[in-house]
């Protein structure tokens, strides 16, 4: 399950999906992708073990498939939708217990909406109906009255919700609920590449076929939605409803999932904050194949800073360009090479304009897509990443594998990837980025030492083999919760439901970097033992 | 500074963070200006107060919940370590919760509303559409003179029908490009389609000239009429009405001079008319080709997203509407000037109808911002609709009464002309409802209603001629009364067809 990524887009999540599918040829795969309108074309060569790609267009007119059966009574919809609305409008409860109740109720409401759609109800029409809009206005007013005028959560909220705002919110939510209206996926395991709308597909599979649900998170879906709306142009009440929806869906998915696989310890914080059960979480780092990213033997003639990634506001290239202006003053002849395609043409233009304005046109270049990533990393003395939001970026571990020292901002799992083998500075801090770059460019010995450490760190912790083994182990555990018994074909088919947490304590401690303290690499006894348990088991199962 | 720990220590400087906030323009807060704070917090030594003041100054304090504050703080470089060391909270989430609570105590700035632009120019443009639709009528006397004694009825009907349907179809398709964000492709599509349409009209004219007679005049008439219709469609789409007026003025003047003069040489009107139409068409195509924009690249199939059935309904309802209006007028092309002229009130009032349709959409959308529920909205929107239908009928009625008075003054007033004028009054209201229903996407309902009205007219004619106890009613009166009946029926049917969608809030985005 993915949203807006594999196989219709490039980027870290797509790379990871492709790695999983190709890296586990013993499994058959089906990719379910949430798309804009279904007209997207695949940008990846389809692996032989990928049986099919199912596209669920969210934003085109008409909506997803509908079954032609008799519709459920409107009362069924109204009951579920009232609970659904209450969850959206009610602010998150600071009490963990009450928050769990909120999530459970929301989950039940989602299931009610799914069943309404499964029985032939037109969910989008029902959500956009006058009755539903009236209910939204009523709930808004009632929740406001119940909380009281001085409640902090109501700050900035109008007392009454206008029909315009209600209609806009309902339209957006109606589109985003479309995954509930398609036939549930049939699989042994549903693995969501992210939380959010993708998780709705996993939920329907779980409700219908009891399929185990695994959710990975590269970035934190909810956090990115919050940031997105910081500069959105929606009216405030619509933003409240929209983000309430995302928050509720994320919390419900954490509540329902059999296993969560955050891609960094940083992500865990957000997941835990939103109700995830630590007993069902295993931090899974991304990995690269070191042989595909060989260490550089030489350095460019001119001191060069390289960026590789999307030209996107989240990458905050403005900070990098401004920092480079400082670097250029202090390291004569320095160059900046920015590789990557633009996801936002206006942002690319703003970068070009900034380069011009700072008089860097002869030193800083937007090179476009890198035809060869290794060459791109090798073309710089150091690699910089100044993002304001990241998960566990491939560009960092790829550059490190290539023997290049990183200057990164401290967002997401970046500091976990870089460790002490590079410079991690605050996001948006032009001077800090510039200081780090200048230090590295002026000190070849330091650069060389950190580069070697970086390469070794990747070999020790972030290889593709390790990453695939971790996932393989988790998949097998999800479909066979009691591995001490020999799984048979029948048992395998019946092996669905929640993973017995007690069975996975060993695996959790083995895979969680927090438990690797002191191990310092693969030689650590607990870690090695846990992984080998999993590897042996999965090999045995396949036999 | 190496490593995460070094990064954390740097974050203890509030100045660094403030500079980050000040210099960055990557993620701008909803209010990024340097407006003075509405409530300036008292000077405080509490770093959280300083942080709150900073956030308030930039964002207006509008956050959905504490998690959004946490996301914002993290994007500004605040980590759990910062929250502990600098602010004394366990982590960013707890700090964010406190910030959120303190922000709640401050007055919230509402985001600035964009200034309302007066649309006087647009209103004037729309109101003049009626006059623009009237322009070709000025050339009718010259055409009638050339083709006398056998008016080219078939050619006029074919040209009118083709131009109307073609224009309706390509405009709808062009708006699909616009909806997909590619105005440039929309312009190019319109230009290409208009040229193709004139080519098809040329072929049709040749076929009619051979099959029905009429010679070169007919062969030229069909593409010329289609070219004018398509040129006006393009220029109206581009909001270049002024070009249409300027370029067609010589032809209109020549037509009026011909109609008023004693020495009637039709070539003096028709040659300028053909020249003007050709130039207008060329200018319209060129301007459509020059529509700026970044090519988005999707082909028509991608833009349509499988909505070919909807497109078929769009074409069908345009054809039915054209047929309904034309078949009421065609029988009088051959000599009933009084009845033919009585059809003009609808043409004249079309600009007003289009204006009211736009205003109806704007007013109904505006009503959504009032603090009422869906029931109240439904009641008000029906009232608004009724008022607008009434206004459209009233304007057409004023035009009709004026025209009938002129006919009476000239001694040409007949019962058939009166019935025809009354029909146009009803049709003006019906056209308003048709546009509203089309705006709701009710093309299927439109087709059904128009087909019924058309059938009622065709069936009503013989019924009136035989069943009504008149002493041998004139054929023209029977026909125009049937037409009037079908127009009134159309009004009623459209109201019924609108009822499933009119009060639905989701129709008014």
mmCIF file with all atom_site columns, C-alpha atoms in Angstrom, chain A residues 476-477 479-480 483 487 492 536-543:
data_model
loop_
_atom_site.group_PDB
_atom_site.id
_atom_site.type_symbol
_atom_site.label_atom_id
_atom_site.label_alt_id
_atom_site.label_comp_id
_atom_site.label_asym_id
_atom_site.label_entity_id
_atom_site.label_seq_id
_atom_site.pdbx_PDB_ins_code
_atom_site.Cartn_x
_atom_site.Cartn_y
_atom_site.Cartn_z
_atom_site.occupancy
_atom_site.B_iso_or_equiv
_atom_site.pdbx_formal_charge
_atom_site.auth_seq_id
_atom_site.auth_comp_id
_atom_site.auth_asym_id
_atom_site.auth_atom_id
_atom_site.pdbx_PDB_model_num
ATOM 1  C CA . UNK A 1 476 ? 6.859  -14.480 8.562  1.00 0.00 ? 476 UNK A CA 1
ATOM 2  C CA . UNK A 1 477 ? 6.044  -13.682 12.151 1.00 0.00 ? 477 UNK A CA 1
ATOM 3  C CA . UNK A 1 479 ? 1.477  -14.838 9.209  1.00 0.00 ? 479 UNK A CA 1
ATOM 4  C CA . UNK A 1 480 ? 2.729  -17.438 11.674 1.00 0.00 ? 480 UNK A CA 1
ATOM 5  C CA . UNK A 1 483 ? 6.629  -20.332 15.128 1.00 0.00 ? 483 UNK A CA 1
ATOM 6  C CA . UNK A 1 487 ? 3.442  -24.259 10.175 1.00 0.00 ? 487 UNK A CA 1
ATOM 7  C CA . UNK A 1 492 ? -0.479 -20.589 7.271  1.00 0.00 ? 492 UNK A CA 1
ATOM 8  C CA . UNK A 1 536 ? 16.711 -19.516 10.200 1.00 0.00 ? 536 UNK A CA 1
ATOM 9  C CA . UNK A 1 537 ? 12.981 -19.529 10.641 1.00 0.00 ? 537 UNK A CA 1
ATOM 10 C CA . UNK A 1 538 ? 12.152 -17.851 7.362  1.00 0.00 ? 538 UNK A CA 1
ATOM 11 C CA . UNK A 1 539 ? 14.435 -20.207 5.464  1.00 0.00 ? 539 UNK A CA 1
ATOM 12 C CA . UNK A 1 540 ? 12.751 -23.112 7.157  1.00 0.00 ? 540 UNK A CA 1
ATOM 13 C CA . UNK A 1 541 ? 9.295  -21.849 6.324  1.00 0.00 ? 541 UNK A CA 1
ATOM 14 C CA . UNK A 1 542 ? 10.136 -21.500 2.656  1.00 0.00 ? 542 UNK A CA 1
ATOM 15 C CA . UNK A 1 543 ? 11.430 -25.013 2.529  1.00 0.00 ? 543 UNK A CA 1
#
